[in-house]
Amino acid sequence: MCSIIGYSGNGIAAPIIVKGLKRMEYRGYDSVGVATESENQIEVKKGIGKVNEVNSKIQLDSLPGNIGIGHTRWATHGKVTELNAHPHPSNSGKIAIVHNGIIENFEELKKELENEGYNFKSETDSEIIANLIQKNYEITKDVKETIMKTVSKIKGHYAFVAMFENGQLAAARFHEPLIVGVGQENIFLSSDVLGFIEYTDNAIYIKSGNFIILENKEFQILDFEGKKVKHEITKVSKEFGDAYKGDYAHFTLKEIYEQPDVILRAGETTIEEIEKAVEYIKNAKNIYITGSGTSYNSALIAKQILSKYVKIKAEPIISSELQFTPEVIEENSIFIAISQSGESADVLEAVRIAKKLNCKIISIVNLLTSSLTRKGDVILGMNCGPEIGVAATKSFTAQLIVLYKIVQKLSENITINFEEFSESISKMIENPKKIQKIAKELKNVSDIYILGRGINYPIAIESALKLKELTYIHAEGIPGGELKHGPLALMDTDVFVIIINPNDSTYTDTLTSAREIKARGAKIIGVSDIESDVYDYWIEIPKINEILYPISEIIPIQLLAYYSAIEKDTDPDYPRNLAKSVTVK
Ligand code: F6R
């Protein structure tokens, strides 16, 4: 996944584009580039690394002109090299493009263009768009006709912005996001509102299968057949202004510390939708819950709380697996899809399969403008604000709070005091000194195991995921009882083991596992509301309603992963090789 941006306005384009790219860097950060048009000349600068690094080396923001395009890349076709970075100029240098997505038939198109004399400098699928546009523009001499001809040839999922040497911009969307920011002095074409929120809160969400042509500040939106389409200007929520780090060193740290507030507000605006979801769930023959990564770990917890507290059976499904086992789904069921971004290709594919089987879709999603939102019969907003750090933190808590609200509505016997819980979490993370000290110990460790039983097992897996992403240390979640069936062989004096051990029905058995591990010389970090001599380090969690333990367990581990990343000098906001929304399969 990548971010694309186009700008036309009264301001100097390059610094405005660089700022927008910085905000959208969560979408990909292998390399970055900007191209601007000035006096009918296109100039391109690009390099490997993050926006600030590349900008301080080659001053992307010094390019001249009031019109430009920019890109941050998450490599899919071709390695992370300067040549593969966008923008890609066409052979004549009279057109440059930025692209997000995948062109499936690029090899075929590349051969066709090569036979006609075009050269390709990069390994990307994107460069064919630049040359195809050049070819079509040379034939038609018209931007509208050019884009129509171009989109009729390319197959795949994409959004691109093309800049012509006369300063015209055009952008097309097919299943990848494209949003127009309409300011008084500026027009933006962007993958995310974060690309322009500083300048305008007026947004037009371009529909898939439409394109836009922009000359100065005049624009037209058309469908791929060339018919004009009506557009609506939406006011973007001011909450996007939250996407600043403020006094925090990193977005990830800020987002971890926002969780007491998330506990109070998650699902808050969606009471009616929760009631609708509850009706669906009550009357369901079968319920499936899907997600990827962290969102799948929420699905595992959902299964446990639904069965334990309201005796409702639900089957978790890893989204990326469903296409290989669609027969596990019964027709006319309820299908709950959990996704922070609402753009994960695997989740969208799973929903497509479920819809084909006539299932009703309940979407639990943070970005309400996302593709998943449009596919749901019931939409439950996580309402946790923009999550910029690539590793999911506050969105996990928000997903669980939404699920708790569903369970609470389904049962008369459960009362959760969210205010009290939020306060206890604030207190727990008020002073991170102890966690910072443990993080120093983890700096040179090569393996961390995390043990949990019952509802604490999904937290063990989620902890492992956070540690892997943020610290690059090998980490593995293990169901406590499975220790003696194999993993015990791995325990020795070099290993650290985190024991998720709240005072619930799993407590005694898990403490026994901790002793067995300690006897093999491993260091034990206990995450518990009860202290024990078996723990070399004790991370104290509050004594609370046991349904809430998962959240109080994961938050200190998120902090531990964060501070360990700081110790290891990795970038916690942008872990290597990852992207915030994985819009490719
Ligand atoms: C983990 C993480 C990923 C995402 C996964 C699904 O920290 O961020 O595992 O949870 O890519 O993303 P969404 O929820 O946007 O579908």
Coordinates of C-alpha atoms and ligand atoms in Angstrom, one line a residue:
M1 CA 0.0 0.0 0.0
C2 CA 1.2 3.5 -0.8
S3 CA 0.0 7.0 -0.4
I4 CA -0.6 9.3 -3.4
I5 CA -1.2 13.0 -3.4
G6 CA -1.8 15.7 -6.1
Y7 CA -1.9 19.4 -5.5
S8 CA -3.0 22.5 -7.5
G9 CA -3.4 25.9 -5.9
N10 CA -2.0 29.2 -5.0
G11 CA 0.7 27.9 -2.7
I12 CA 4.1 26.5 -3.6
A13 CA 3.2 22.8 -4.2
A14 CA 6.3 20.9 -3.0
P15 CA 6.4 21.8 0.8
I16 CA 2.6 21.3 1.0
I17 CA 2.9 17.9 -0.7
V18 CA 5.8 16.9 1.6
K19 CA 3.7 17.8 4.7
G20 CA 0.8 15.7 3.4
L21 CA 3.1 12.8 2.6
K22 CA 4.5 13.0 6.1
R23 CA 1.0 12.6 7.5
M24 CA 0.2 9.7 5.2
E25 CA 3.5 7.9 5.8
Y26 CA 1.7 5.2 7.8
R27 CA 0.5 3.8 4.4
G28 CA 4.0 3.0 3.3
Y29 CA 7.5 4.3 3.9
D30 CA 10.1 2.5 1.9
S31 CA 10.8 5.5 -0.4
V32 CA 9.3 8.8 -1.2
G33 CA 9.2 11.3 -4.1
V34 CA 7.7 14.5 -5.4
A35 CA 7.3 15.9 -8.9
T36 CA 6.2 19.4 -9.7
E37 CA 5.3 21.4 -12.9
S38 CA 6.7 24.8 -13.4
E39 CA 6.9 26.7 -16.8
N40 CA 5.8 23.6 -18.6
Q41 CA 8.6 21.5 -17.2
I42 CA 8.2 18.5 -15.0
E43 CA 10.9 18.0 -12.3
V44 CA 11.1 14.8 -10.2
K45 CA 13.0 14.2 -6.9
K46 CA 12.9 10.9 -5.1
G47 CA 14.9 8.7 -2.7
I48 CA 14.9 5.7 -0.4
G49 CA 13.8 6.2 3.2
K50 CA 11.2 8.1 5.2
V51 CA 9.9 11.5 4.2
N52 CA 12.0 13.5 6.6
E53 CA 15.2 11.6 5.9
V54 CA 14.9 11.9 2.1
N55 CA 13.7 15.5 2.4
S56 CA 16.8 16.5 4.4
K57 CA 19.1 14.8 1.9
I58 CA 17.6 16.0 -1.3
Q59 CA 15.2 18.8 -0.4
L60 CA 12.0 17.4 -2.0
D61 CA 10.3 20.6 -0.8
S62 CA 12.5 22.9 -2.8
L63 CA 10.9 22.0 -6.2
P64 CA 9.3 25.0 -7.9
G65 CA 5.7 25.5 -9.0
N66 CA 2.1 25.5 -7.8
I67 CA 1.2 22.1 -9.1
G68 CA 2.6 18.8 -8.1
I69 CA 2.3 15.1 -7.1
G70 CA 3.9 13.0 -4.4
H71 CA 4.1 9.5 -3.2
T72 CA 5.3 7.3 -0.3
R73 CA 5.8 3.6 -1.3
W74 CA 5.3 0.2 0.3
A75 CA 7.0 -2.1 -2.2
T76 CA 5.0 -4.7 -3.9
H77 CA 6.4 -4.9 -7.5
G78 CA 10.2 -4.4 -7.4
K79 CA 12.7 -3.9 -4.6
V80 CA 13.1 -0.8 -2.5
T81 CA 15.3 1.3 -4.9
E82 CA 15.4 4.9 -6.0
L83 CA 14.4 3.8 -9.5
N84 CA 11.4 2.0 -8.2
A85 CA 10.3 5.0 -6.1
H86 CA 7.5 7.2 -7.5
P87 CA 6.7 9.6 -9.2
H88 CA 7.4 7.8 -12.5
P89 CA 7.9 10.0 -15.5
S90 CA 6.8 8.8 -19.0
N91 CA 9.5 8.3 -21.6
S92 CA 9.0 11.8 -23.0
G93 CA 9.2 13.3 -19.5
K94 CA 6.0 15.2 -20.3
I95 CA 3.9 13.2 -18.0
A96 CA 4.5 11.9 -14.5
I97 CA 2.4 9.6 -12.3
V98 CA 2.0 8.4 -8.8
H99 CA 0.1 5.1 -8.2
N100 CA -1.2 3.1 -5.3
G101 CA -2.4 -0.5 -5.9
I102 CA -1.6 -3.3 -8.3
I103 CA -1.9 -3.5 -12.1
E104 CA -2.5 -7.2 -12.7
N105 CA -1.9 -7.2 -16.5
F106 CA 1.2 -5.1 -16.3
E107 CA 3.5 -7.7 -17.9
E108 CA 1.3 -7.9 -21.0
L109 CA 1.0 -4.1 -21.3
K110 CA 4.7 -3.7 -20.7
K111 CA 5.5 -6.0 -23.6
E112 CA 3.0 -4.2 -25.9
L113 CA 4.6 -0.8 -25.0
E114 CA 8.1 -2.2 -25.4
N115 CA 7.2 -3.4 -28.9
E116 CA 6.1 0.1 -29.7
G117 CA 9.5 1.4 -28.6
Y118 CA 8.9 2.5 -25.0
N119 CA 11.7 1.9 -22.4
F120 CA 11.2 1.0 -18.8
K121 CA 13.6 2.1 -16.1
S122 CA 11.9 0.6 -13.0
E123 CA 10.7 -2.9 -12.0
T124 CA 7.3 -1.5 -11.0
D125 CA 3.9 -2.1 -12.5
S126 CA 3.2 1.6 -12.1
E127 CA 5.6 2.8 -14.8
I128 CA 3.3 1.4 -17.5
I129 CA 0.6 3.8 -16.4
A130 CA 2.9 6.8 -17.2
N131 CA 3.8 5.4 -20.7
L132 CA 0.2 4.3 -21.5
I133 CA -1.0 7.8 -20.7
Q134 CA 1.8 9.3 -22.8
K135 CA 0.8 7.0 -25.7
N136 CA -2.9 7.8 -25.4
Y137 CA -2.3 11.5 -24.9
E138 CA -0.2 11.7 -28.1
I139 CA -3.1 10.1 -30.0
T140 CA -6.0 12.0 -28.4
K141 CA -4.4 15.3 -27.3
D142 CA -7.1 15.3 -24.7
V143 CA -6.8 14.5 -21.0
K144 CA -10.3 13.1 -20.6
E145 CA -10.0 10.8 -23.6
T146 CA -6.6 9.8 -22.5
I147 CA -7.7 8.7 -19.0
M148 CA -10.7 6.8 -20.4
K149 CA -8.5 4.9 -22.9
T150 CA -5.9 4.2 -20.2
V151 CA -8.4 2.8 -17.6
S152 CA -10.0 0.7 -20.2
K153 CA -6.7 -1.1 -20.7
I154 CA -5.5 -1.6 -17.1
K155 CA -6.8 -4.4 -14.8
G156 CA -6.3 -4.5 -11.1
H157 CA -6.9 -2.3 -8.1
Y158 CA -5.6 1.2 -8.3
A159 CA -5.7 4.9 -7.7
F160 CA -3.3 7.1 -9.6
V161 CA -2.7 10.8 -10.2
A162 CA -1.2 11.9 -13.5
M163 CA 0.4 15.3 -14.0
F164 CA 0.8 16.7 -17.5
E165 CA 3.5 19.2 -18.5
N166 CA 0.8 21.9 -19.1
G167 CA 0.0 21.6 -15.4
Q168 CA -3.2 19.6 -15.8
L169 CA -3.8 16.9 -13.2
A170 CA -6.0 13.8 -13.6
A171 CA -6.7 11.0 -11.1
A172 CA -8.6 7.8 -11.4
R173 CA -9.9 5.3 -8.8
F174 CA -10.6 1.6 -9.0
H175 CA -11.0 0.0 -5.6
E176 CA -8.2 2.0 -3.9
P177 CA -9.0 5.2 -2.1
L178 CA -9.0 8.6 -3.7
I179 CA -10.3 11.7 -2.0
V180 CA -10.5 15.3 -3.2
G181 CA -9.8 18.1 -0.8
V182 CA -11.6 21.2 -1.9
G183 CA -10.1 24.3 -0.3
Q184 CA -10.6 28.0 -1.2
E185 CA -7.1 28.4 -2.6
N186 CA -6.2 24.7 -3.2
I187 CA -7.4 21.4 -4.6
F188 CA -5.9 18.1 -3.4
L189 CA -6.2 14.6 -4.7
S190 CA -5.2 12.2 -2.0
S191 CA -5.3 8.7 -0.6
D192 CA -6.4 9.9 2.8
V193 CA -7.9 13.1 4.3
L194 CA -4.7 13.4 6.3
G195 CA -3.0 14.5 3.1
F196 CA -4.9 17.8 3.2
I197 CA -6.7 18.2 6.6
E198 CA -4.5 21.1 7.5
Y199 CA -5.8 23.1 4.5
T200 CA -9.4 22.1 4.2
D201 CA -12.1 19.9 5.8
N202 CA -14.2 19.8 2.6
A203 CA -13.8 16.4 1.0
I204 CA -15.2 14.5 -2.0
Y205 CA -14.9 10.8 -1.8
I206 CA -14.4 9.6 -5.4
K207 CA -16.4 6.5 -6.2
S208 CA -14.6 3.4 -7.6
G209 CA -14.8 3.5 -11.4
N210 CA -14.7 7.3 -11.5
F211 CA -12.0 9.8 -12.4
I212 CA -11.3 13.5 -12.0
I213 CA -9.7 16.1 -14.3
L214 CA -8.3 19.2 -12.7
E215 CA -7.1 22.4 -14.4
N216 CA -6.2 25.2 -12.0
K217 CA -9.0 25.0 -9.5
E218 CA -11.7 23.8 -11.9
F219 CA -12.5 20.2 -11.9
Q220 CA -14.9 17.6 -13.4
I221 CA -15.7 14.2 -12.1
L222 CA -16.6 11.5 -14.6
D223 CA -17.2 7.8 -14.8
F224 CA -14.9 5.5 -16.8
E225 CA -17.4 5.9 -19.8
G226 CA -16.8 9.7 -19.7
K227 CA -20.2 10.6 -18.3
K228 CA -20.1 13.5 -15.7
V229 CA -21.1 12.3 -12.3
K230 CA -22.6 14.3 -9.4
H231 CA -20.5 14.8 -6.4
E232 CA -21.2 15.6 -2.8
I233 CA -18.9 17.6 -0.5
T234 CA -18.6 16.0 2.9
K235 CA -17.3 17.8 6.0
V236 CA -14.4 15.8 7.3
S237 CA -14.5 15.2 11.1
K238 CA -12.3 17.6 12.9
E239 CA -11.2 14.6 14.9
F240 CA -8.6 14.1 12.2
G241 CA -6.8 17.0 13.7
D242 CA -5.9 14.5 16.5
A243 CA -3.4 13.0 14.1
Y244 CA -0.6 14.9 15.7
K245 CA 2.0 13.5 18.0
G246 CA 1.6 16.4 20.4
D247 CA 4.1 16.0 23.2
Y248 CA 4.7 12.3 22.6
A249 CA 7.9 11.0 21.0
H250 CA 5.9 8.7 18.8
F251 CA 2.3 8.2 17.6
T252 CA 2.4 4.6 19.0
L253 CA 3.1 6.0 22.5
K254 CA 0.4 8.6 22.2
E255 CA -2.1 6.0 21.0
I256 CA -1.2 3.6 23.9
Y257 CA -1.9 6.5 26.3
E258 CA -5.2 7.4 24.6
Q259 CA -6.7 4.1 25.7
P260 CA -8.3 5.2 29.0
D261 CA -10.2 7.7 26.8
V262 CA -10.9 5.1 24.1
I263 CA -12.5 2.9 26.9
L264 CA -15.0 5.7 27.5
R265 CA -15.8 6.6 23.9
A266 CA -15.5 3.4 21.8
G267 CA -18.8 2.5 20.2
E268 CA -20.4 5.5 21.9
T269 CA -22.0 7.0 18.8
T270 CA -23.5 3.7 17.7
I271 CA -26.0 2.6 20.4
E272 CA -28.7 2.1 17.8
E273 CA -26.4 0.1 15.6
I274 CA -25.4 -2.0 18.5
E275 CA -29.1 -2.8 19.2
K276 CA -29.5 -3.8 15.5
A277 CA -26.4 -6.0 15.8
V278 CA -27.8 -7.6 18.9
E279 CA -31.0 -8.4 17.2
Y280 CA -29.1 -10.1 14.3
I281 CA -26.9 -12.0 16.7
K282 CA -29.9 -13.2 18.9
N283 CA -31.7 -14.6 15.9
A284 CA -28.7 -16.1 14.1
K285 CA -28.4 -19.7 13.2
N286 CA -24.6 -19.4 12.8
I287 CA -22.2 -16.7 13.7
Y288 CA -18.7 -16.2 12.2
I289 CA -16.2 -13.6 13.2
T290 CA -13.3 -12.6 10.9
G291 CA -10.3 -10.3 10.9
S292 CA -6.6 -10.2 10.2
G293 CA -3.7 -9.8 12.6
T294 CA -4.8 -7.9 15.7
S295 CA -8.4 -7.8 14.5
Y296 CA -8.4 -11.6 14.3
N297 CA -7.1 -11.7 17.9
S298 CA -10.2 -9.6 18.9
A299 CA -12.3 -12.2 17.1
L300 CA -10.8 -14.9 19.3
I301 CA -11.7 -13.0 22.4
A302 CA -15.2 -12.4 21.0
K303 CA -15.8 -16.1 20.7
Q304 CA -14.9 -16.6 24.3
I305 CA -16.9 -13.8 25.8
L306 CA -20.0 -14.7 23.7
S307 CA -19.9 -18.3 24.8
K308 CA -19.0 -17.7 28.4
Y309 CA -21.3 -14.8 29.2
V310 CA -24.3 -15.2 26.9
K311 CA -24.0 -18.8 25.7
I312 CA -23.8 -17.9 22.0
K313 CA -21.5 -19.8 19.8
A314 CA -19.4 -18.0 17.2
E315 CA -16.6 -19.3 15.1
P316 CA -13.5 -17.1 14.5
I317 CA -12.0 -17.2 11.0
I318 CA -8.7 -15.8 9.8
S319 CA -9.8 -13.6 6.9
S320 CA -7.0 -14.7 4.5
E321 CA -7.9 -18.4 5.0
L322 CA -11.5 -18.2 4.1
Q323 CA -11.0 -18.2 0.3
F324 CA -9.4 -21.7 0.7
T325 CA -12.1 -23.1 3.0
P326 CA -15.4 -21.3 2.0
E327 CA -17.3 -24.4 2.9
V328 CA -16.9 -23.7 6.6
I329 CA -19.6 -21.0 6.2
E330 CA -23.3 -21.9 6.2
E331 CA -25.7 -19.8 4.1
N332 CA -27.8 -17.1 5.7
S333 CA -25.5 -16.7 8.7
I334 CA -24.3 -13.7 10.6
F335 CA -20.8 -12.6 9.6
I336 CA -18.9 -10.2 11.8
A337 CA -16.0 -8.5 10.2
I338 CA -13.5 -6.6 12.4
S339 CA -11.0 -4.2 10.8
Q340 CA -9.5 -1.0 12.0
S341 CA -8.8 0.3 8.5
G342 CA -11.8 -1.3 6.8
E343 CA -9.4 -1.7 3.8
S344 CA -7.6 -5.0 4.5
A345 CA -7.9 -6.9 1.2
D346 CA -8.2 -10.2 3.1
V347 CA -11.1 -9.0 5.2
L348 CA -12.9 -7.6 2.2
E349 CA -12.4 -10.8 0.3
A350 CA -13.8 -12.8 3.3
V351 CA -16.9 -10.5 3.3
R352 CA -17.4 -11.0 -0.4
I353 CA -17.5 -14.7 0.1
A354 CA -19.9 -14.4 3.0
K355 CA -22.2 -12.0 1.1
K356 CA -22.3 -14.5 -1.8
L357 CA -23.7 -17.0 0.8
N358 CA -26.3 -14.5 1.7
C359 CA -24.9 -13.8 5.1
K360 CA -25.7 -10.5 7.0
I361 CA -22.5 -8.5 7.6
I362 CA -21.8 -6.7 10.9
S363 CA -18.7 -4.5 10.4
I364 CA -16.7 -3.3 13.4
V365 CA -14.6 -0.6 11.8
N366 CA -12.7 2.5 12.7
L367 CA -12.5 4.4 9.4
L368 CA -16.1 4.9 8.6
T369 CA -15.3 6.0 5.1
S370 CA -13.7 2.7 4.2
S371 CA -14.7 0.0 1.8
L372 CA -15.8 -2.3 4.6
T373 CA -18.3 0.3 5.9
R374 CA -20.0 0.3 2.5
K375 CA -20.3 -3.5 2.6
G376 CA -21.9 -3.9 6.1
D377 CA -25.6 -4.4 6.9
V378 CA -24.8 -3.0 10.4
I379 CA -21.8 -0.7 11.0
L380 CA -20.3 -0.4 14.5
G381 CA -17.8 2.4 14.6
M382 CA -14.8 1.8 16.9
N383 CA -14.6 5.6 17.4
C384 CA -11.0 5.6 18.6
G385 CA -9.8 8.4 16.4
P386 CA -7.1 8.0 13.7
E387 CA -4.5 5.3 14.5
I388 CA -1.3 6.3 12.8
G389 CA 1.3 4.0 14.5
V390 CA 1.5 0.9 12.2
A391 CA 1.0 -1.5 15.1
A392 CA -2.6 -1.7 16.3
T393 CA -2.9 -0.6 19.9
K394 CA -5.9 1.6 20.8
S395 CA -8.0 0.1 18.0
F396 CA -7.6 -3.3 19.7
T397 CA -9.0 -1.9 22.9
A398 CA -11.8 -0.1 20.9
Q399 CA -12.8 -3.4 19.2
L400 CA -13.0 -5.2 22.5
I401 CA -15.1 -2.4 24.0
V402 CA -17.6 -2.6 21.1
L403 CA -17.8 -6.4 21.7
Y404 CA -18.3 -5.9 25.4
K405 CA -21.1 -3.5 24.6
I406 CA -22.8 -6.1 22.5
V407 CA -22.4 -8.8 25.2
Q408 CA -23.7 -6.3 27.8
K409 CA -26.8 -5.7 25.6
L410 CA -27.3 -9.5 25.2
S411 CA -27.2 -10.2 28.9
E412 CA -29.1 -8.8 31.8
N413 CA -26.5 -10.0 34.2
I414 CA -23.4 -8.1 33.1
T415 CA -22.7 -4.6 34.2
I416 CA -19.4 -3.0 33.2
N417 CA -18.4 0.2 34.8
F418 CA -16.4 1.7 32.0
E419 CA -15.6 4.9 33.9
E420 CA -14.0 3.0 36.8
F421 CA -12.2 0.8 34.4
S422 CA -10.8 3.8 32.4
E423 CA -9.5 5.3 35.7
S424 CA -7.8 2.1 36.7
I425 CA -6.0 1.9 33.3
S426 CA -4.9 5.5 33.6
K427 CA -3.4 4.7 37.0
M428 CA -1.7 1.5 35.8
I429 CA 0.2 3.3 33.0
E430 CA 0.8 6.6 34.9
N431 CA 4.4 5.6 35.7
P432 CA 6.0 3.4 33.2
K433 CA 9.4 3.2 35.0
K434 CA 9.2 -0.5 35.9
I435 CA 8.2 -1.4 32.3
Q436 CA 11.1 0.8 31.0
K437 CA 13.5 -1.2 33.2
I438 CA 12.2 -4.6 31.9
A439 CA 12.5 -3.2 28.3
K440 CA 16.3 -2.7 29.0
E441 CA 16.6 -6.4 29.9
L442 CA 14.9 -7.4 26.7
K443 CA 17.2 -5.5 24.5
N444 CA 19.6 -8.4 23.8
V445 CA 17.1 -11.3 24.1
S446 CA 16.4 -13.3 21.0
D447 CA 13.3 -15.2 22.0
I448 CA 10.3 -14.3 24.1
Y449 CA 7.4 -16.7 24.9
I450 CA 4.1 -15.6 26.2
L451 CA 1.8 -17.9 28.1
G452 CA -1.9 -17.6 28.7
R453 CA -4.9 -19.8 29.2
G454 CA -8.5 -19.4 28.2
I455 CA -9.4 -15.8 27.4
N456 CA -5.8 -14.9 28.2
Y457 CA -4.4 -17.0 25.3
P458 CA -5.5 -14.5 22.6
I459 CA -3.7 -11.9 24.6
A460 CA -0.6 -14.1 24.6
I461 CA -0.8 -14.2 20.8
E462 CA -1.5 -10.4 20.5
S463 CA 1.4 -9.7 22.8
A464 CA 3.7 -11.8 20.6
L465 CA 2.5 -9.9 17.6
K466 CA 3.2 -6.5 19.2
L467 CA 6.7 -7.6 20.3
K468 CA 7.5 -9.0 16.9
E469 CA 6.3 -5.9 15.0
L470 CA 7.9 -3.3 17.3
T471 CA 11.2 -5.0 18.4
Y472 CA 11.8 -7.6 15.7
I473 CA 12.5 -10.1 18.5
H474 CA 11.1 -13.6 17.9
A475 CA 8.0 -13.9 20.1
E476 CA 5.5 -16.7 20.4
G477 CA 2.2 -17.0 22.2
I478 CA 1.5 -20.4 23.8
P479 CA -1.6 -21.8 25.4
G480 CA -0.4 -22.5 28.9
G481 CA -1.4 -26.2 29.0
E482 CA 0.5 -26.9 25.7
L483 CA 3.8 -26.1 27.4
K484 CA 4.5 -29.7 28.4
H485 CA 3.5 -30.9 24.9
G486 CA 6.6 -29.4 23.3
P487 CA 7.6 -25.8 24.0
L488 CA 9.1 -26.7 27.4
A489 CA 12.1 -28.0 25.3
L490 CA 12.9 -24.4 24.4
M491 CA 13.2 -23.1 27.9
D492 CA 16.7 -22.2 29.1
T493 CA 18.6 -19.4 30.7
D494 CA 18.6 -17.2 27.6
V495 CA 14.8 -17.1 27.3
F496 CA 12.3 -14.6 28.7
V497 CA 8.7 -15.7 29.3
I498 CA 5.8 -13.5 29.9
I499 CA 3.1 -15.1 32.0
I500 CA -0.4 -13.7 31.5
N501 CA -1.9 -14.6 34.9
P502 CA -4.9 -12.7 36.2
N503 CA -6.9 -13.9 39.2
D504 CA -9.4 -15.9 37.2
S505 CA -10.1 -19.6 36.7
T506 CA -6.7 -20.0 34.9
Y507 CA -4.6 -18.6 37.7
T508 CA -3.4 -21.7 39.6
D509 CA -2.6 -23.8 36.5
T510 CA -0.7 -20.9 34.9
L511 CA 1.3 -20.3 38.1
T512 CA 2.3 -23.9 38.0
S513 CA 3.5 -23.5 34.3
A514 CA 5.5 -20.5 35.4
R515 CA 7.3 -22.6 38.1
E516 CA 8.0 -25.3 35.5
I517 CA 9.6 -22.7 33.2
K518 CA 11.5 -21.1 36.1
A519 CA 13.0 -24.5 37.0
R520 CA 14.7 -24.5 33.5
G521 CA 16.3 -21.1 34.2
A522 CA 14.2 -18.8 32.1
K523 CA 13.4 -15.3 33.3
I524 CA 9.7 -14.8 34.2
I525 CA 7.7 -11.6 33.7
G526 CA 4.3 -12.0 35.4
V527 CA 1.4 -9.9 34.3
S528 CA -1.0 -10.3 37.1
D529 CA -3.0 -8.6 39.9
I530 CA -1.4 -11.0 42.4
E531 CA 2.3 -10.8 43.2
S532 CA 4.3 -14.1 43.3
D533 CA 7.9 -15.1 44.2
V534 CA 8.0 -16.9 40.8
Y535 CA 8.1 -13.7 38.9
D536 CA 11.5 -12.1 38.3
Y537 CA 9.5 -9.0 37.2
W538 CA 6.0 -8.3 38.2
I539 CA 3.7 -6.1 36.0
E540 CA 0.8 -5.2 38.2
I541 CA -2.6 -5.0 36.6
P542 CA -5.7 -3.7 38.4
K543 CA -8.2 -6.0 40.2
I544 CA -11.2 -5.7 38.1
N545 CA -14.3 -7.3 36.6
E546 CA -12.7 -10.4 35.0
I547 CA -14.3 -9.8 31.6
L548 CA -12.0 -6.8 31.3
Y549 CA -8.8 -8.5 32.0
P550 CA -7.7 -8.8 28.3
I551 CA -7.5 -5.0 27.9
S552 CA -5.6 -4.5 31.2
E553 CA -3.2 -7.2 30.2
I554 CA -2.4 -6.0 26.7
I555 CA -1.8 -2.3 27.5
P556 CA 1.3 -2.8 29.7
I557 CA 2.6 -5.3 27.1
Q558 CA 2.1 -2.7 24.3
L559 CA 4.2 -0.3 26.5
L560 CA 6.8 -3.0 27.0
A561 CA 7.0 -3.6 23.2
Y562 CA 7.2 0.2 22.7
Y563 CA 10.0 0.8 25.2
S564 CA 11.9 -2.3 24.0
A565 CA 11.8 -0.8 20.4
I566 CA 13.2 2.4 21.8
E567 CA 16.0 0.4 23.5
K568 CA 16.7 -1.4 20.3
D569 CA 16.6 1.8 18.3
T570 CA 13.9 0.6 15.9
D571 CA 11.2 3.0 14.8
P572 CA 8.0 2.0 16.7
D573 CA 5.7 4.0 14.5
Y574 CA 6.9 2.5 11.2
P575 CA 8.2 -1.1 11.7
R576 CA 10.3 -2.4 8.8
N577 CA 8.5 -4.2 5.9
L578 CA 5.0 -3.4 7.2
A579 CA 2.2 -1.0 6.3
K580 CA -0.8 0.2 8.2
S581 CA -3.5 -1.1 5.8
V582 CA -2.7 -4.1 3.8
T583 CA -4.8 -3.5 0.7
V584 CA -3.2 -6.3 -1.3
K585 CA -3.8 -10.0 -0.9
Ligands
F6R1 C1 -0.9 -5.6 14.2 C2 -1.5 -4.9 13.0 C3 -2.0 -5.8 11.9 C4 -3.5 -5.4 11.6 C5 -4.0 -6.2 10.4 C6 -5.4 -5.9 10.2 O1 -0.4 -4.6 15.1 O2 -1.6 -3.8 13.0 O3 -1.9 -7.1 12.2 O4 -4.2 -5.7 12.8 O5 -3.2 -5.9 9.3 O6 -5.7 -4.6 9.9 P1 -7.1 -4.0 9.9 O7 -7.7 -4.1 11.3 O8 -7.0 -2.6 9.5 O9 -8.0 -4.9 9.0

